[in-house]
Amino acid sequence: MSKHKEELEHRLKLRNIKLSDYDDIREIMVSIYRDQGGAWTKQELKNQLKAFPEGQICIEDNGKVVAAALSLIVDYSKFGDNHTYDQITGYGKFDTHDDEGDTLYGTDVFVHKDYRGMRLGRRLYDARKELCENLNLRSIIAGGRIPGYSKFYDQMTPRKYIDLVKSKEIFDPVLSFQLANEFHVRKVITKYLPEDTDSRAYATLLEWINIYYEKDEKLIGNKKSIVRLGLVQWKMRRFNSVDDLMQQVEFFVDTVSGYKSDFCLLPEFFNAPLLAEFNDMDASEAIRNLADYTDEIITRMSDLALSYNVNIIAGSMPEYDGKKLRNVSYLCRRDGTTDKQYKLHITPDEASYWGLQGGNGIRVFDTDAGKIGILICYDVEFPELGRILAEQEMDILFVPFWTDTKNAFLRVNICAKARAIENECYVAITGSVGNLPRVENMDIQFSQSAIYSPSDFSFPHDATVAQASENAETTIVADVDLDLLTKQRKAGSVRNLEQRRLDLYSIHWKKKK
């Protein structure tokens, strides 16, 4: 390789600024800010490095600094939105830096003119975001110039100009770049940099929100990021008693708990084998007799949740109050508390054969491993329900189901995956397999349990986290990352929740009269 070619090759390196970089930094600042005060003095840079060395970042090329970003940490409540550049930087001394502050304040970003078009500014912005996240700061705030406004100041207000830049009708060399880097304009401020004639002394106050910010860090008991799900693909078999049934339940709870799962999901009507005891009865009478076991099963299920340290979604069971027969799923938390979710939509067969009726409410449940929702089988085929839960910040949707044929299973399966994608959440589904020859209306089963995710770069390419074999008694144990959901909702390739046209449509829950 010729010496000339070696000289032309770039060797970019992102690192923290050193005082010895001053001459390179001064060269860039003088060329860019000649009419706005020029460069920092060497003593000012020394003060900045002493106050917050981690916040002063540069990119070097073959040993020469060609771009830099400066910042400090502030308690933003002490300054508020109506500050000036000199006030928040301590007139360049950075004595306003506060290690206990909540905000990373960006003071400068500059790139050598010979390196424009290489997206070095984006690299510096990404480094700042990483710093903000690692320091657990609430946000990045910066005052932004709007140099393009000088061409339009006699035609429109700064706010109108900013709106047109947002909609890409006008290009501003500074603001357009900042908006493209996920900053939003908090407000327009005046006299931020009085010497900035191109911006007519106006500036934008910009903010980037750290979606991972935790206000109160705790040594133990923090919200989980990685959550482990255990799904039981249950085989229908004859049980002679509730004891026999619960012995099999405990086997699977023990199994998924042994892998330190946070949740154990059972299928819809997992207790159906007990119907064999009532084969001499009419179907509607038999299901009501089965409901007599529900309280005992839930009491024992709650004991299992406590003793095995796992949150159990107890599939679903019939519940009869003497007037109405419903299908209910119980959440048995490992802290000893319980909640329940009724099935809202009853299939024509369930209504005509058993006389089941739908519930009238839906909600998100708080757990020690995230916010969850439960939709029983048919309910997942109604997209409005998933969206209502998503609007309540649901992380994981659990769907216990029972299907007899493959086409019935595919309805549940395909709709479950759609709910994961459109609501940017995880969806876990499980059903039962095998057959119950002497139990009417529950005689055959088809299942392929699975965990689904959104469909984007951070997730599996087919939006499938894990999937069981068809029609085999088994378990799925898999991890899901809740932080990835947060990232998806704010920075995904598409953002189904954030980008809804709420000016055109919405979903409203009607209160029951």
Short mmCIF file of C-alpha atoms in Angstrom, two decimals:
data_model
loop_
_atom_site.label_atom_id
_atom_site.label_comp_id
_atom_site.label_asym_id
_atom_site.label_seq_id
_atom_site.Cartn_x
_atom_site.Cartn_y
_atom_site.Cartn_z
CA MET A 1 0.00 0.00 0.00
CA SER A 2 1.39 3.40 -0.98
CA LYS A 3 2.18 6.02 1.66
CA HIS A 4 -0.28 8.41 -0.03
CA LYS A 5 -3.12 5.86 0.21
CA GLU A 6 -2.33 5.25 3.89
CA GLU A 7 -2.60 8.98 4.54
CA LEU A 8 -6.05 9.06 2.93
CA GLU A 9 -7.42 6.24 5.09
CA HIS A 10 -9.57 7.24 8.02
CA ARG A 11 -8.97 5.77 11.47
CA LEU A 12 -11.80 7.14 13.56
CA LYS A 13 -11.82 6.71 17.32
CA LEU A 14 -14.46 7.82 19.82
CA ARG A 15 -12.97 8.80 23.18
CA ASN A 16 -12.98 11.37 25.96
CA ILE A 17 -11.27 14.72 25.40
CA LYS A 18 -7.84 15.43 26.88
CA LEU A 19 -6.38 18.87 27.55
CA SER A 20 -3.72 18.12 24.94
CA ASP A 21 -6.52 18.18 22.32
CA TYR A 22 -7.06 21.90 22.85
CA ASP A 23 -5.36 23.13 19.66
CA ASP A 24 -7.46 20.81 17.48
CA ILE A 25 -10.66 21.83 19.28
CA ARG A 26 -9.82 25.52 19.06
CA GLU A 27 -9.21 25.21 15.32
CA ILE A 28 -12.70 23.74 14.75
CA MET A 29 -14.49 26.17 17.06
CA VAL A 30 -12.85 29.25 15.55
CA SER A 31 -13.84 28.18 12.03
CA ILE A 32 -17.45 27.51 13.03
CA TYR A 33 -18.17 30.10 15.74
CA ARG A 34 -16.14 33.01 14.42
CA ASP A 35 -19.21 35.28 14.68
CA GLN A 36 -20.56 33.75 17.93
CA GLY A 37 -17.67 34.22 20.33
CA GLY A 38 -15.07 31.89 18.84
CA ALA A 39 -13.45 29.13 20.88
CA TRP A 40 -13.22 28.26 24.54
CA THR A 41 -9.94 29.28 26.14
CA LYS A 42 -7.57 26.56 27.25
CA GLN A 43 -8.35 27.37 30.88
CA GLU A 44 -12.08 27.02 30.21
CA LEU A 45 -11.54 23.60 28.63
CA LYS A 46 -9.39 22.64 31.62
CA ASN A 47 -12.23 23.63 33.95
CA GLN A 48 -14.72 21.63 31.89
CA LEU A 49 -12.53 18.52 31.99
CA LYS A 50 -12.02 18.90 35.73
CA ALA A 51 -15.76 19.31 36.39
CA PHE A 52 -17.00 16.39 34.28
CA PRO A 53 -14.35 14.54 32.24
CA GLU A 54 -16.77 11.76 31.21
CA GLY A 55 -19.06 14.26 29.51
CA GLN A 56 -16.45 15.71 27.15
CA ILE A 57 -16.32 13.45 24.10
CA CYS A 58 -14.46 13.66 20.81
CA ILE A 59 -13.77 11.75 17.62
CA GLU A 60 -10.20 11.64 16.40
CA ASP A 61 -8.99 10.66 12.95
CA ASN A 62 -5.40 9.45 12.77
CA GLY A 63 -4.70 11.20 16.07
CA LYS A 64 -6.32 14.55 15.21
CA VAL A 65 -9.61 15.63 16.83
CA VAL A 66 -12.19 16.28 14.10
CA ALA A 67 -15.44 16.45 16.10
CA ALA A 68 -16.46 16.97 19.70
CA ALA A 69 -19.42 17.18 22.07
CA LEU A 70 -19.34 18.88 25.47
CA SER A 71 -21.83 18.45 28.29
CA LEU A 72 -22.42 18.71 32.03
CA ILE A 73 -24.89 17.40 34.58
CA VAL A 74 -27.29 19.87 36.17
CA ASP A 75 -30.18 19.88 38.62
CA TYR A 76 -32.53 21.23 36.00
CA SER A 77 -35.08 22.49 38.50
CA LYS A 78 -32.57 25.14 39.58
CA PHE A 79 -32.56 26.67 36.09
CA GLY A 80 -35.92 25.96 34.48
CA ASP A 81 -36.71 26.51 30.82
CA ASN A 82 -35.96 30.24 30.68
CA HIS A 83 -32.20 30.11 31.15
CA THR A 84 -29.42 31.43 28.94
CA TYR A 85 -26.38 29.59 27.67
CA ASP A 86 -24.06 31.60 29.92
CA GLN A 87 -26.18 30.92 33.00
CA ILE A 88 -26.30 27.16 32.63
CA THR A 89 -22.60 26.80 31.71
CA GLY A 90 -21.41 29.17 34.43
CA TYR A 91 -20.01 31.41 31.69
CA GLY A 92 -17.92 28.54 30.42
CA LYS A 93 -16.48 27.52 33.79
CA PHE A 94 -18.89 24.56 34.19
CA ASP A 95 -19.10 25.31 37.92
CA THR A 96 -22.81 24.64 37.53
CA HIS A 97 -22.04 20.93 37.11
CA ASP A 98 -23.78 18.81 39.75
CA ASP A 99 -22.95 15.12 40.15
CA GLU A 100 -26.30 14.67 41.92
CA GLY A 101 -28.26 16.35 39.13
CA ASP A 102 -30.91 14.67 37.00
CA THR A 103 -30.20 16.06 33.52
CA LEU A 104 -27.36 15.83 31.03
CA TYR A 105 -27.09 19.27 29.47
CA GLY A 106 -25.48 19.43 26.03
CA THR A 107 -23.49 22.61 25.59
CA ASP A 108 -21.71 22.13 22.27
CA VAL A 109 -21.45 19.78 19.32
CA PHE A 110 -19.12 20.69 16.48
CA VAL A 111 -17.58 18.90 13.49
CA HIS A 112 -14.62 19.99 11.36
CA LYS A 113 -15.80 21.37 8.03
CA ASP A 114 -13.72 18.82 6.11
CA TYR A 115 -15.64 16.00 7.84
CA ARG A 116 -19.17 17.12 7.13
CA GLY A 117 -21.33 14.40 5.60
CA MET A 118 -19.63 11.59 7.53
CA ARG A 119 -22.38 11.51 10.20
CA LEU A 120 -19.92 12.19 13.00
CA GLY A 121 -22.51 14.34 14.73
CA ARG A 122 -24.81 11.33 14.94
CA ARG A 123 -22.03 9.29 16.55
CA LEU A 124 -21.54 11.98 19.16
CA TYR A 125 -25.27 12.20 19.86
CA ASP A 126 -25.45 8.41 20.26
CA ALA A 127 -22.50 8.54 22.69
CA ARG A 128 -24.31 11.19 24.72
CA LYS A 129 -27.45 9.05 24.87
CA GLU A 130 -25.39 6.09 26.05
CA LEU A 131 -23.81 8.27 28.73
CA CYS A 132 -27.22 9.52 29.84
CA GLU A 133 -28.56 5.97 30.14
CA ASN A 134 -25.49 4.65 31.96
CA LEU A 135 -25.62 7.49 34.48
CA ASN A 136 -29.38 6.96 34.94
CA LEU A 137 -30.19 10.58 34.13
CA ARG A 138 -33.73 11.66 33.31
CA SER A 139 -33.00 13.29 29.95
CA ILE A 140 -30.65 15.26 27.72
CA ILE A 141 -31.54 18.93 27.29
CA ALA A 142 -29.84 21.41 25.01
CA GLY A 143 -30.43 24.83 23.55
CA GLY A 144 -30.43 24.63 19.79
CA ARG A 145 -29.66 27.29 17.22
CA ILE A 146 -32.01 27.78 14.25
CA PRO A 147 -29.64 29.45 11.78
CA GLY A 148 -31.99 28.96 8.83
CA TYR A 149 -34.54 31.26 10.45
CA SER A 150 -32.66 34.36 9.25
CA LYS A 151 -34.11 33.77 5.77
CA PHE A 152 -37.69 33.67 7.03
CA TYR A 153 -37.87 35.92 10.10
CA ASP A 154 -39.81 38.63 8.24
CA GLN A 155 -42.31 36.02 6.94
CA MET A 156 -43.21 33.91 9.97
CA THR A 157 -42.81 33.46 13.70
CA PRO A 158 -40.14 31.14 15.12
CA ARG A 159 -42.85 28.65 16.10
CA LYS A 160 -44.23 28.53 12.56
CA TYR A 161 -40.70 28.07 11.25
CA ILE A 162 -40.10 25.18 13.66
CA ASP A 163 -43.37 23.51 12.64
CA LEU A 164 -42.35 23.68 8.98
CA VAL A 165 -38.95 22.19 9.81
CA LYS A 166 -40.69 19.37 11.68
CA SER A 167 -42.86 18.62 8.67
CA LYS A 168 -39.75 18.81 6.41
CA GLU A 169 -41.09 21.73 4.39
CA ILE A 170 -37.97 23.67 5.42
CA PHE A 171 -34.48 22.33 6.13
CA ASP A 172 -32.54 23.85 9.02
CA PRO A 173 -28.93 22.66 9.30
CA VAL A 174 -29.11 22.40 13.09
CA LEU A 175 -32.75 21.74 14.01
CA SER A 176 -33.37 19.18 11.24
CA PHE A 177 -30.39 17.19 12.49
CA GLN A 178 -31.56 17.34 16.11
CA LEU A 179 -35.09 16.25 15.26
CA ALA A 180 -33.70 13.33 13.25
CA ASN A 181 -31.84 12.27 16.40
CA GLU A 182 -35.04 11.85 18.44
CA PHE A 183 -35.00 15.21 20.20
CA HIS A 184 -38.25 17.11 20.57
CA VAL A 185 -38.75 20.84 21.02
CA ARG A 186 -39.92 21.75 24.53
CA LYS A 187 -40.30 25.45 23.76
CA VAL A 188 -38.87 28.46 21.96
CA ILE A 189 -36.60 30.67 24.08
CA THR A 190 -35.24 34.15 23.45
CA LYS A 191 -31.87 35.74 24.20
CA TYR A 192 -30.31 32.30 24.69
CA LEU A 193 -27.31 33.34 22.58
CA PRO A 194 -27.76 37.09 21.96
CA GLU A 195 -24.83 37.15 19.53
CA ASP A 196 -26.44 34.48 17.29
CA THR A 197 -27.75 36.81 14.57
CA ASP A 198 -28.53 33.94 12.17
CA SER A 199 -31.09 32.64 14.67
CA ARG A 200 -32.26 36.20 15.38
CA ALA A 201 -31.39 35.46 19.06
CA TYR A 202 -34.03 32.74 19.20
CA ALA A 203 -33.27 29.15 20.16
CA THR A 204 -35.10 25.88 20.59
CA LEU A 205 -35.04 24.15 23.94
CA LEU A 206 -34.65 20.50 22.98
CA GLU A 207 -35.05 17.34 25.02
CA TRP A 208 -34.32 13.65 24.59
CA ILE A 209 -36.04 11.45 27.17
CA ASN A 210 -34.14 8.53 28.68
CA ILE A 211 -36.79 5.81 28.59
CA TYR A 212 -34.71 3.62 30.92
CA TYR A 213 -34.52 6.22 33.69
CA GLU A 214 -35.30 4.87 37.16
CA LYS A 215 -36.05 7.63 39.64
CA ASP A 216 -35.40 5.62 42.79
CA GLU A 217 -32.72 2.99 42.36
CA LYS A 218 -33.07 0.17 44.88
CA LEU A 219 -30.51 -2.48 45.71
CA ILE A 220 -33.20 -5.19 45.71
CA GLY A 221 -36.75 -5.34 44.42
CA ASN A 222 -36.20 -3.25 41.28
CA LYS A 223 -38.50 -3.76 38.32
CA LYS A 224 -37.31 -6.76 36.35
CA SER A 225 -35.89 -6.34 32.88
CA ILE A 226 -35.51 -10.02 31.99
CA VAL A 227 -38.63 -12.05 32.80
CA ARG A 228 -38.74 -15.84 32.50
CA LEU A 229 -41.97 -17.42 31.29
CA GLY A 230 -42.96 -21.04 31.86
CA LEU A 231 -45.80 -22.44 29.73
CA VAL A 232 -47.39 -25.82 30.33
CA GLN A 233 -48.74 -27.64 27.28
CA TRP A 234 -51.06 -29.87 29.28
CA LYS A 235 -52.13 -33.39 28.37
CA MET A 236 -55.74 -34.24 29.10
CA ARG A 237 -55.92 -37.48 31.08
CA ARG A 238 -58.35 -39.08 33.50
CA PHE A 239 -58.15 -37.86 37.09
CA ASN A 240 -60.16 -39.53 39.82
CA SER A 241 -60.08 -36.56 42.18
CA VAL A 242 -58.91 -33.00 42.76
CA ASP A 243 -55.91 -34.48 44.56
CA ASP A 244 -54.92 -36.36 41.40
CA LEU A 245 -55.36 -33.21 39.32
CA MET A 246 -53.32 -31.04 41.68
CA GLN A 247 -50.56 -33.64 41.86
CA GLN A 248 -50.06 -33.21 38.11
CA VAL A 249 -50.34 -29.41 38.39
CA GLU A 250 -47.70 -29.39 41.13
CA PHE A 251 -45.37 -31.49 38.96
CA PHE A 252 -45.40 -28.80 36.25
CA VAL A 253 -45.26 -25.87 38.68
CA ASP A 254 -42.24 -27.52 40.27
CA THR A 255 -40.69 -28.05 36.84
CA VAL A 256 -40.93 -24.44 35.63
CA SER A 257 -40.05 -23.13 39.10
CA GLY A 258 -36.90 -25.23 39.01
CA TYR A 259 -35.81 -23.06 36.07
CA LYS A 260 -36.55 -19.94 38.17
CA SER A 261 -39.51 -18.92 36.02
CA ASP A 262 -41.41 -15.80 37.02
CA PHE A 263 -44.69 -17.07 35.56
CA CYS A 264 -46.36 -20.43 35.04
CA LEU A 265 -49.23 -20.48 32.52
CA LEU A 266 -51.78 -23.32 32.37
CA PRO A 267 -54.40 -23.86 29.62
CA GLU A 268 -58.10 -23.04 29.51
CA PHE A 269 -60.26 -25.70 31.23
CA PHE A 270 -57.21 -27.66 32.37
CA ASN A 271 -59.49 -29.22 35.01
CA ALA A 272 -61.93 -30.60 32.39
CA PRO A 273 -60.95 -34.25 33.09
CA LEU A 274 -62.94 -33.97 36.32
CA LEU A 275 -66.08 -33.69 34.16
CA ALA A 276 -65.92 -37.46 33.67
CA GLU A 277 -67.35 -37.78 37.16
CA PHE A 278 -70.57 -36.16 35.93
CA ASN A 279 -71.06 -38.00 32.64
CA ASP A 280 -74.52 -39.15 33.68
CA MET A 281 -75.69 -35.52 33.83
CA ASP A 282 -76.81 -33.03 31.22
CA ALA A 283 -73.82 -31.02 29.93
CA SER A 284 -75.00 -27.74 31.48
CA GLU A 285 -75.49 -29.46 34.85
CA ALA A 286 -72.13 -31.20 34.64
CA ILE A 287 -70.18 -27.97 34.05
CA ARG A 288 -71.91 -26.36 37.04
CA ASN A 289 -70.89 -29.28 39.21
CA LEU A 290 -67.33 -28.89 37.94
CA ALA A 291 -67.49 -25.25 39.09
CA ASP A 292 -67.87 -26.51 42.66
CA TYR A 293 -64.19 -27.46 42.62
CA THR A 294 -62.92 -24.02 41.56
CA ASP A 295 -62.53 -22.48 45.03
CA GLU A 296 -60.56 -25.47 46.31
CA ILE A 297 -58.33 -25.54 43.25
CA ILE A 298 -57.55 -21.82 43.51
CA THR A 299 -56.74 -22.10 47.21
CA ARG A 300 -54.31 -24.91 46.50
CA MET A 301 -52.94 -23.12 43.42
CA SER A 302 -52.23 -20.04 45.53
CA ASP A 303 -50.35 -22.23 48.02
CA LEU A 304 -48.23 -23.56 45.15
CA ALA A 305 -47.46 -20.02 43.97
CA LEU A 306 -46.17 -19.20 47.45
CA SER A 307 -44.20 -22.38 48.06
CA TYR A 308 -42.63 -22.53 44.59
CA ASN A 309 -42.07 -18.75 44.28
CA VAL A 310 -43.77 -18.38 40.91
CA ASN A 311 -46.74 -16.35 39.67
CA ILE A 312 -49.33 -18.79 38.34
CA ILE A 313 -51.92 -17.96 35.68
CA ALA A 314 -54.30 -20.79 36.51
CA GLY A 315 -55.57 -21.39 32.98
CA SER A 316 -59.32 -21.06 33.30
CA MET A 317 -62.13 -22.82 35.13
CA PRO A 318 -65.92 -22.52 35.33
CA GLU A 319 -67.29 -20.34 38.12
CA TYR A 320 -70.95 -20.43 39.10
CA ASP A 321 -72.62 -18.05 41.55
CA GLY A 322 -76.10 -19.57 41.39
CA LYS A 323 -77.25 -17.19 38.67
CA LYS A 324 -74.48 -16.93 36.12
CA LEU A 325 -71.92 -19.42 34.85
CA ARG A 326 -68.68 -17.79 33.74
CA ASN A 327 -65.24 -18.85 32.56
CA VAL A 328 -62.55 -17.34 34.78
CA SER A 329 -58.78 -17.22 34.88
CA TYR A 330 -57.11 -16.65 38.24
CA LEU A 331 -53.78 -14.94 38.75
CA CYS A 332 -52.14 -16.43 41.85
CA ARG A 333 -49.19 -14.20 42.71
CA ARG A 334 -46.21 -15.49 44.61
CA ASP A 335 -46.82 -12.88 47.32
CA GLY A 336 -50.07 -14.66 48.23
CA THR A 337 -52.54 -12.28 46.55
CA THR A 338 -54.97 -13.30 43.81
CA ASP A 339 -56.91 -11.59 41.01
CA LYS A 340 -59.17 -12.89 38.30
CA GLN A 341 -60.17 -12.17 34.71
CA TYR A 342 -63.44 -13.38 33.21
CA LYS A 343 -63.73 -14.48 29.62
CA LEU A 344 -65.69 -11.73 27.86
CA HIS A 345 -66.63 -13.37 24.56
CA ILE A 346 -68.38 -16.73 24.68
CA THR A 347 -68.33 -18.95 21.61
CA PRO A 348 -71.69 -20.05 20.19
CA ASP A 349 -70.96 -23.63 21.27
CA GLU A 350 -70.13 -22.62 24.86
CA ALA A 351 -73.31 -20.59 25.11
CA SER A 352 -75.65 -23.22 23.66
CA TYR A 353 -74.06 -26.31 25.23
CA TRP A 354 -73.19 -25.05 28.71
CA GLY A 355 -74.99 -21.73 29.08
CA LEU A 356 -71.77 -19.78 29.72
CA GLN A 357 -72.04 -15.98 29.96
CA GLY A 358 -69.36 -13.37 29.37
CA GLY A 359 -67.81 -11.10 31.96
CA ASN A 360 -68.04 -7.32 31.83
CA GLY A 361 -64.59 -5.96 32.64
CA ILE A 362 -60.95 -6.08 31.69
CA ARG A 363 -57.83 -4.74 33.36
CA VAL A 364 -54.05 -4.91 33.58
CA PHE A 365 -52.61 -6.67 36.62
CA ASP A 366 -49.49 -5.48 38.45
CA THR A 367 -46.97 -8.19 39.31
CA ASP A 368 -43.39 -8.24 40.56
CA ALA A 369 -42.33 -9.07 36.99
CA GLY A 370 -44.22 -6.45 34.99
CA LYS A 371 -47.73 -5.47 34.02
CA ILE A 372 -49.73 -8.33 32.54
CA GLY A 373 -53.04 -8.94 30.86
CA ILE A 374 -55.09 -12.13 30.52
CA LEU A 375 -57.39 -12.94 27.60
CA ILE A 376 -59.02 -16.35 27.57
CA CYS A 377 -58.96 -18.10 24.19
CA TYR A 378 -61.68 -16.51 21.98
CA ASP A 379 -61.08 -13.09 23.56
CA VAL A 380 -57.70 -12.76 21.84
CA GLU A 381 -59.51 -12.78 18.49
CA PHE A 382 -60.98 -9.35 19.31
CA PRO A 383 -58.24 -6.75 18.72
CA GLU A 384 -59.97 -4.03 20.73
CA LEU A 385 -59.27 -5.88 23.99
CA GLY A 386 -55.54 -6.12 23.38
CA ARG A 387 -55.39 -2.43 22.50
CA ILE A 388 -57.27 -1.43 25.65
CA LEU A 389 -54.75 -3.41 27.72
CA ALA A 390 -51.83 -1.92 25.79
CA GLU A 391 -53.10 1.57 26.59
CA GLN A 392 -52.76 0.56 30.26
CA GLU A 393 -49.05 -0.21 29.66
CA MET A 394 -49.31 -4.00 29.55
CA ASP A 395 -45.97 -5.79 29.00
CA ILE A 396 -47.07 -9.42 28.66
CA LEU A 397 -50.40 -10.85 27.52
CA PHE A 398 -51.21 -14.38 28.68
CA VAL A 399 -53.70 -16.42 26.64
CA PRO A 400 -54.83 -19.77 28.06
CA PHE A 401 -56.83 -21.54 25.34
CA TRP A 402 -58.63 -24.74 24.49
CA THR A 403 -59.11 -25.70 20.84
CA ASP A 404 -60.26 -28.98 19.37
CA THR A 405 -59.12 -28.70 15.74
CA LYS A 406 -56.20 -27.15 13.94
CA ASN A 407 -58.26 -24.46 12.24
CA ALA A 408 -59.63 -23.42 15.66
CA PHE A 409 -56.08 -23.34 17.01
CA LEU A 410 -54.87 -21.25 14.07
CA ARG A 411 -57.48 -18.59 14.78
CA VAL A 412 -56.09 -18.18 18.29
CA ASN A 413 -52.48 -18.51 17.21
CA ILE A 414 -52.53 -16.01 14.34
CA CYS A 415 -54.52 -13.46 16.33
CA ALA A 416 -52.14 -13.80 19.29
CA LYS A 417 -49.15 -12.99 17.08
CA ALA A 418 -51.02 -10.00 15.65
CA ARG A 419 -51.73 -8.72 19.18
CA ALA A 420 -47.99 -8.89 19.96
CA ILE A 421 -47.04 -6.89 16.87
CA GLU A 422 -49.75 -4.27 16.93
CA ASN A 423 -49.54 -3.66 20.70
CA GLU A 424 -45.75 -3.96 21.03
CA CYS A 425 -45.91 -6.55 23.81
CA TYR A 426 -45.15 -10.20 24.43
CA VAL A 427 -47.97 -12.73 24.08
CA ALA A 428 -47.77 -16.20 25.66
CA ILE A 429 -50.33 -18.84 24.63
CA THR A 430 -50.82 -22.39 25.79
CA GLY A 431 -53.45 -25.10 25.35
CA SER A 432 -54.04 -28.77 26.01
CA VAL A 433 -53.34 -31.91 23.97
CA GLY A 434 -54.60 -35.49 23.89
CA ASN A 435 -58.22 -36.57 24.28
CA LEU A 436 -60.92 -37.29 26.83
CA PRO A 437 -63.09 -40.02 25.27
CA ARG A 438 -65.75 -40.01 27.96
CA VAL A 439 -66.11 -36.24 28.36
CA GLU A 440 -68.63 -34.64 26.02
CA ASN A 441 -67.66 -31.40 24.25
CA MET A 442 -64.04 -31.73 25.47
CA ASP A 443 -63.14 -34.96 23.72
CA ILE A 444 -60.28 -33.86 21.41
CA GLN A 445 -57.52 -31.24 21.77
CA PHE A 446 -55.05 -29.44 19.50
CA SER A 447 -52.25 -27.18 20.76
CA GLN A 448 -48.91 -25.70 19.89
CA SER A 449 -47.90 -23.37 22.71
CA ALA A 450 -45.78 -20.32 21.89
CA ILE A 451 -44.41 -16.95 22.98
CA TYR A 452 -44.66 -14.11 20.48
CA SER A 453 -42.96 -10.70 20.33
CA PRO A 454 -43.06 -7.52 18.25
CA SER A 455 -41.46 -7.82 14.82
CA ASP A 456 -38.38 -5.60 14.62
CA PHE A 457 -34.60 -5.79 14.76
CA SER A 458 -34.42 -6.30 18.54
CA PHE A 459 -36.66 -9.38 18.39
CA PRO A 460 -36.63 -12.78 16.65
CA HIS A 461 -36.93 -12.47 12.87
CA ASP A 462 -40.28 -14.27 12.82
CA ALA A 463 -41.61 -12.63 16.02
CA THR A 464 -41.53 -16.03 17.73
CA VAL A 465 -39.52 -16.22 20.95
CA ALA A 466 -40.26 -19.92 21.54
CA GLN A 467 -42.65 -22.57 20.24
CA ALA A 468 -43.56 -26.07 21.40
CA SER A 469 -44.02 -29.16 19.28
CA GLU A 470 -47.56 -29.81 18.12
CA ASN A 471 -49.74 -32.01 20.33
CA ALA A 472 -47.04 -33.17 22.74
CA GLU A 473 -47.17 -32.78 26.49
CA THR A 474 -44.30 -30.43 27.26
CA THR A 475 -43.23 -27.09 28.68
CA ILE A 476 -41.71 -23.93 27.24
CA VAL A 477 -39.32 -21.92 29.39
CA ALA A 478 -38.00 -18.75 27.78
CA ASP A 479 -36.83 -15.25 28.69
CA VAL A 480 -38.39 -12.02 27.46
CA ASP A 481 -36.72 -8.61 27.79
CA LEU A 482 -39.10 -5.85 28.94
CA ASP A 483 -36.52 -3.13 28.23
CA LEU A 484 -36.71 -4.07 24.55
CA LEU A 485 -40.42 -3.23 24.62
CA THR A 486 -39.61 0.22 25.98
CA LYS A 487 -37.04 0.68 23.23
CA GLN A 488 -39.47 -0.56 20.58
CA ARG A 489 -42.23 1.82 21.64
CA LYS A 490 -39.95 4.86 21.47
CA ALA A 491 -37.35 4.01 18.84
CA GLY A 492 -38.61 1.09 16.76
CA SER A 493 -38.63 1.00 12.97
CA VAL A 494 -42.39 1.40 13.28
CA ARG A 495 -44.26 2.42 16.46
CA ASN A 496 -47.79 1.10 16.35
CA LEU A 497 -48.82 2.58 19.68
CA GLU A 498 -47.12 5.95 19.44
CA GLN A 499 -48.14 6.64 15.85
CA ARG A 500 -51.87 5.93 16.12
CA ARG A 501 -53.99 8.67 14.58
CA LEU A 502 -55.84 9.56 17.75
CA ASP A 503 -57.10 12.66 15.98
CA LEU A 504 -59.12 10.29 13.79
CA TYR A 505 -60.09 7.33 15.96
CA SER A 506 -59.95 5.85 19.46
CA ILE A 507 -61.30 2.96 21.53
CA HIS A 508 -63.59 3.66 24.48
CA TRP A 509 -64.76 1.19 27.10
CA LYS A 510 -68.49 1.55 27.72
CA LYS A 511 -69.50 1.29 31.35
CA LYS A 512 -72.09 -1.34 32.00
CA LYS A 513 -75.46 0.22 32.87
#
